[in-house]
PDB file of C-alpha atoms in Angstrom:
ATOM      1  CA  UNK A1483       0.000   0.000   0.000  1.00 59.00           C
ATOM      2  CA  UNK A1484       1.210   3.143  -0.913  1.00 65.00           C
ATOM      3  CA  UNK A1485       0.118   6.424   1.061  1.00 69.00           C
ATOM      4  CA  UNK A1486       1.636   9.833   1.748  1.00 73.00           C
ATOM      5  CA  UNK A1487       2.754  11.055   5.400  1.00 73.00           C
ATOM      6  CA  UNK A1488       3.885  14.713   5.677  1.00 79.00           C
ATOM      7  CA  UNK A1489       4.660  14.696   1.889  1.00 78.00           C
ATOM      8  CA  UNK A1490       6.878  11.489   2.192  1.00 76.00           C
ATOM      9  CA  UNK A1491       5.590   8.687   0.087  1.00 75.00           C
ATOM     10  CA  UNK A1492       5.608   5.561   2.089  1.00 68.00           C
ATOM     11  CA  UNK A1493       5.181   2.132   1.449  1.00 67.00           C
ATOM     12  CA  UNK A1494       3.137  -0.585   3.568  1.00 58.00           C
ATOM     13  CA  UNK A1495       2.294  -4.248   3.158  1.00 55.00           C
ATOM     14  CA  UNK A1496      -1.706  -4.328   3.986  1.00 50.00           C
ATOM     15  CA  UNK A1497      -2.532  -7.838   4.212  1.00 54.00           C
ATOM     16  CA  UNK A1498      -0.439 -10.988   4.821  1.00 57.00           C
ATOM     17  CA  UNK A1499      -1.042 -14.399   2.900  1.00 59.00           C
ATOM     18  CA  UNK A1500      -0.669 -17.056   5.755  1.00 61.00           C
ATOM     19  CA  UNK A1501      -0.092 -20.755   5.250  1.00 63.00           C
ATOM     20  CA  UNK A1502       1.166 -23.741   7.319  1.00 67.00           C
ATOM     21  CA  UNK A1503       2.134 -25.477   3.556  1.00 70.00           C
ATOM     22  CA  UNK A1504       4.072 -24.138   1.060  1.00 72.00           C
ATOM     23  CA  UNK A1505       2.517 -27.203  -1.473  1.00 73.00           C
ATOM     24  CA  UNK A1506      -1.306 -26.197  -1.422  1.00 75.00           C
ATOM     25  CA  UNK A1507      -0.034 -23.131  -3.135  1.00 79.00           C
ATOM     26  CA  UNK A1508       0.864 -23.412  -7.018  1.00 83.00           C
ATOM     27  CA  UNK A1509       1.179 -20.178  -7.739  1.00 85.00           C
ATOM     28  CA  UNK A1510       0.413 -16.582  -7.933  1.00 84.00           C
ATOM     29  CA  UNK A1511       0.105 -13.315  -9.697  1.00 88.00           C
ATOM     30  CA  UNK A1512      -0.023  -9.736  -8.693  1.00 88.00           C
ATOM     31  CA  UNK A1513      -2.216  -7.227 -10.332  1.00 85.00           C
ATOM     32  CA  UNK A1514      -2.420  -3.513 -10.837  1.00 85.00           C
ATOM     33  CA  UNK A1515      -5.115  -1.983  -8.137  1.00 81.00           C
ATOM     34  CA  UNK A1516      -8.840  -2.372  -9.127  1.00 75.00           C
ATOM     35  CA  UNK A1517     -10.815   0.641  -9.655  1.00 75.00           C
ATOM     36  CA  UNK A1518      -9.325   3.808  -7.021  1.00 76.00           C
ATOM     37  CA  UNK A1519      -7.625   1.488  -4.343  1.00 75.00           C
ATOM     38  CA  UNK A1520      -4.432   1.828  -3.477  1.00 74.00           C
ATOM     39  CA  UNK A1521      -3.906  -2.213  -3.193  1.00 75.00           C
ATOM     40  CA  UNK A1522      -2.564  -4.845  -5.196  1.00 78.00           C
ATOM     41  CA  UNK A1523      -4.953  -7.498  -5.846  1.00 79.00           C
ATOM     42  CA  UNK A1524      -3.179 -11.053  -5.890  1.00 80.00           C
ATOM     43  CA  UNK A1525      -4.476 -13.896  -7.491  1.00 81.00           C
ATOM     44  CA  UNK A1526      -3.401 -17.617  -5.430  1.00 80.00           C
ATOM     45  CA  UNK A1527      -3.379 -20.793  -7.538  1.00 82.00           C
ATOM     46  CA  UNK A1528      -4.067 -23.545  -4.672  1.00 76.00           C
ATOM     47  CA  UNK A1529      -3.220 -26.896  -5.229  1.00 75.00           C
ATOM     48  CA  UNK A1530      -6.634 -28.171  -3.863  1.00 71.00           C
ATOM     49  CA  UNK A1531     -10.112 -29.284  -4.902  1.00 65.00           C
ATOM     50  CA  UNK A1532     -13.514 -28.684  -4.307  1.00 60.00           C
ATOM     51  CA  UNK A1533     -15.343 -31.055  -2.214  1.00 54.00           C
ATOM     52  CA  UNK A1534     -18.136 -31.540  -5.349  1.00 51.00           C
ATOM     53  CA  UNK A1535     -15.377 -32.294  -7.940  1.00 50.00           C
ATOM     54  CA  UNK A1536     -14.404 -35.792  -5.847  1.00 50.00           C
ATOM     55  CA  UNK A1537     -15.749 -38.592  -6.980  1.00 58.00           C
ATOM     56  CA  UNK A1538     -18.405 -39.653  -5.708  1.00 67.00           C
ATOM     57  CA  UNK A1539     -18.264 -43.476  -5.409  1.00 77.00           C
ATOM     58  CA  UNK A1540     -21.019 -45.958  -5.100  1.00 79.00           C
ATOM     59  CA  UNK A1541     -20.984 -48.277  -1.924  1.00 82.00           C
ATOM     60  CA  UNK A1542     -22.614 -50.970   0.107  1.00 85.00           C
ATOM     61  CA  UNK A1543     -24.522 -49.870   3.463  1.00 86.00           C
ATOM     62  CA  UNK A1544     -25.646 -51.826   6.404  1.00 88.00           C
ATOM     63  CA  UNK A1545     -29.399 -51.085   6.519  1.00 88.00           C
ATOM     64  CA  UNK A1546     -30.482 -52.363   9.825  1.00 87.00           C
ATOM     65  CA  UNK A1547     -33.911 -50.141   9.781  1.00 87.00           C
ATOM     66  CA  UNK A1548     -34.739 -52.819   7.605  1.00 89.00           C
ATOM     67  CA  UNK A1549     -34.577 -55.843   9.827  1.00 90.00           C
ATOM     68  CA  UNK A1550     -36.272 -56.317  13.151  1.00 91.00           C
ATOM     69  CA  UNK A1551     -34.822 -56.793  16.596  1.00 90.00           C
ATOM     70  CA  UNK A1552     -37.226 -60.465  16.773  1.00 92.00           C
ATOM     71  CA  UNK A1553     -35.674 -61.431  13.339  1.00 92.00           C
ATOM     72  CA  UNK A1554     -32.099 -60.823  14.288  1.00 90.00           C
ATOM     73  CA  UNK A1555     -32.747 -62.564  17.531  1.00 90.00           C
ATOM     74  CA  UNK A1556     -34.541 -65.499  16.013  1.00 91.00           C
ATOM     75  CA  UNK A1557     -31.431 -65.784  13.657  1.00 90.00           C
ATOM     76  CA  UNK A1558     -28.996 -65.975  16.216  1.00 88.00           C
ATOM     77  CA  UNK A1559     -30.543 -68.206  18.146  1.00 88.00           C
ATOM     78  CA  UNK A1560     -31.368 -70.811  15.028  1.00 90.00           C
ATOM     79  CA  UNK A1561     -27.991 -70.295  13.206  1.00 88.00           C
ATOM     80  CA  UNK A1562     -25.130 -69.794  16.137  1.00 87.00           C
ATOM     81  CA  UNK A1563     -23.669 -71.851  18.724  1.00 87.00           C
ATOM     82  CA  UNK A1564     -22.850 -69.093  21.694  1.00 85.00           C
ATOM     83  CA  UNK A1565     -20.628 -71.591  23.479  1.00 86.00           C
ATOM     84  CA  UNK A1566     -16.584 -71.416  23.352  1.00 82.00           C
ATOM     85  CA  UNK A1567     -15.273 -73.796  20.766  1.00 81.00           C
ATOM     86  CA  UNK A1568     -12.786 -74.962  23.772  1.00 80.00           C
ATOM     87  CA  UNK A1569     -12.668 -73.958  27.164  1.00 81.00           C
ATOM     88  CA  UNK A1570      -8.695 -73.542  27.264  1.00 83.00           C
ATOM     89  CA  UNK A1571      -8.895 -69.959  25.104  1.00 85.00           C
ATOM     90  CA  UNK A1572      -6.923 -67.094  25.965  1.00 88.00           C
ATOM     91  CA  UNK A1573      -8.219 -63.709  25.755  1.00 89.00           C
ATOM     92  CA  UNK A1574      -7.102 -62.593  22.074  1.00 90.00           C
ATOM     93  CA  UNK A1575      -8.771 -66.268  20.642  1.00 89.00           C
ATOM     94  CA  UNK A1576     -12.141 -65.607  22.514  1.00 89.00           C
ATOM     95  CA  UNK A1577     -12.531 -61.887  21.572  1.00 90.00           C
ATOM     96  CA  UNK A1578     -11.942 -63.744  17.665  1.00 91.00           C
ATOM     97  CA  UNK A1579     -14.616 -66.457  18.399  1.00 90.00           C
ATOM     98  CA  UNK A1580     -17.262 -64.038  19.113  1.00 90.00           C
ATOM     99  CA  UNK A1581     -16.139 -61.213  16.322  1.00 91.00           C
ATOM    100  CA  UNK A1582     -16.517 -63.921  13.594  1.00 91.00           C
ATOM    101  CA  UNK A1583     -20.328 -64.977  15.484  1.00 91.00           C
ATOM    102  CA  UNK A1584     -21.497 -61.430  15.094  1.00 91.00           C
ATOM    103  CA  UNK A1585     -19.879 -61.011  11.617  1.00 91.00           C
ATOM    104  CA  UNK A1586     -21.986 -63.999  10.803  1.00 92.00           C
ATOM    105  CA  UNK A1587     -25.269 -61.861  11.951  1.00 91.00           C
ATOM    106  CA  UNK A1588     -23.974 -58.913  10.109  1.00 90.00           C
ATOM    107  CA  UNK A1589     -23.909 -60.946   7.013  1.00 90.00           C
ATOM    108  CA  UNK A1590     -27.553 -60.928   7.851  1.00 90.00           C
ATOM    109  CA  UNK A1591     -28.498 -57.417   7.775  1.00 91.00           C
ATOM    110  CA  UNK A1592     -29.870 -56.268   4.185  1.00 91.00           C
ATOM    111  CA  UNK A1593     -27.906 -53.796   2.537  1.00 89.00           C
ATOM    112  CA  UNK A1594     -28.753 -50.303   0.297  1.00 85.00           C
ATOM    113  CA  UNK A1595     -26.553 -48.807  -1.985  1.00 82.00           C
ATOM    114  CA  UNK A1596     -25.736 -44.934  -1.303  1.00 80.00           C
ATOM    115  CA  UNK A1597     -22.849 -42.681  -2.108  1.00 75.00           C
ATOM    116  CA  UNK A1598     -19.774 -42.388  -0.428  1.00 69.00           C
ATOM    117  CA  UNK A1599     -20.937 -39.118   1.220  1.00 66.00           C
ATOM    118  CA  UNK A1600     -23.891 -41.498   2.597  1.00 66.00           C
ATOM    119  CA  UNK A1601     -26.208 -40.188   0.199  1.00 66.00           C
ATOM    120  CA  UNK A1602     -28.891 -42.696  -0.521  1.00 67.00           C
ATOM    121  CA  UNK A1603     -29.412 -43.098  -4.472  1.00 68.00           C
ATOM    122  CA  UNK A1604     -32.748 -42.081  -5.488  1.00 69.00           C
ATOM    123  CA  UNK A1605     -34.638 -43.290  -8.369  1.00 69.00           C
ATOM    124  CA  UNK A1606     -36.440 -40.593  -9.891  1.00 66.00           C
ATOM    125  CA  UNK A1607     -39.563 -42.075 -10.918  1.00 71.00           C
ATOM    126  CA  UNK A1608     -40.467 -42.956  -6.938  1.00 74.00           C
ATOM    127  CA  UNK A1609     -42.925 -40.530  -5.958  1.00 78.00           C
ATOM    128  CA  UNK A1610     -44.692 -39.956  -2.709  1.00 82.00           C
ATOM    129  CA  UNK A1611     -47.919 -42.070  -4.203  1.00 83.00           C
ATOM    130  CA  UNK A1612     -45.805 -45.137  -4.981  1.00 83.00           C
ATOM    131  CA  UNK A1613     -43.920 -45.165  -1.877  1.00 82.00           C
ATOM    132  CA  UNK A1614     -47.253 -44.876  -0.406  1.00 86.00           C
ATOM    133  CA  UNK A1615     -48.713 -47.812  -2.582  1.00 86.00           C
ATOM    134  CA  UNK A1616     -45.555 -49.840  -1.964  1.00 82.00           C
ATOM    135  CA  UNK A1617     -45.828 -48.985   2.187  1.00 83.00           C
ATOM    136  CA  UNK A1618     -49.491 -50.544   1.531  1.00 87.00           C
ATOM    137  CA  UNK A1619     -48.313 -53.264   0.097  1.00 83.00           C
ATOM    138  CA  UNK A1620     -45.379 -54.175   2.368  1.00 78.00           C
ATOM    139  CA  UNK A1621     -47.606 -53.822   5.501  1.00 74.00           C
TER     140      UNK A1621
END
């Protein structure tokens, strides 16, 4: 910024450009002052995206609003032994034991597809009066 103090023409940096990485920035240019002002106008290149230009991938999701407490009970019950395999486990063996008995009532659980974001995917011809109609008909 330039300004004059008792006829003296001084010299001032307004604003600072702060950053804790030197590689987010690309680049930059200076320009000549816009309109009246007295300041520079600098244009940053930044080495970053916007967070609608990622990709946006398609994914599995656990849906467990669509299964019932009584039908993953039931399941476990019918389908699992809850004993120990053996009763001389250590520690790291049992925690394994029971991880792969509830991955087996995971595998249970219906699944939607959504975005990564954990947007669900819409189908555009689904309107209010066929959900409706299909609520009907599920019931």
């Amino acid at each position: 910024r330039r300004r004059s103090v008792g006829g003296i023409l001084q010299e001032s940096l307004l604003d600072q450009i702060l950053m804790n990485n030197e590689g987010l920035v690309n680049g930059h240019k200076i320009f000549s002052p816009l309109g009246k002002s007295d300041h520079s106008s600098i244009l940053v290149y930044l080495g970053v995206s916007r967070c609608n230009e990622l990709k946006n991938e398609i994914i599995q999701k656990k849906s467990w609003s669509k299964i019932s407490t009584e039908e993953i009970l039931n399941f476990s019950v019918e389908n699992i032994d809850w004993e120990y395999s053996c009763d001389d486990l250590d520690v790291e063996d049992m925690l394994n034991e029971i991880n792969s008995k509830l991955q087996t009532i995971e595998g249970k659980i219906p699944t939607d597809k959504v975005y990564e974001n954990n947007v669900p995917i819409k189908s555009p011809w689904l309107n209010s009066a066929l959900k409706r109609k299909l609520k009907l008909k599920n019931d």
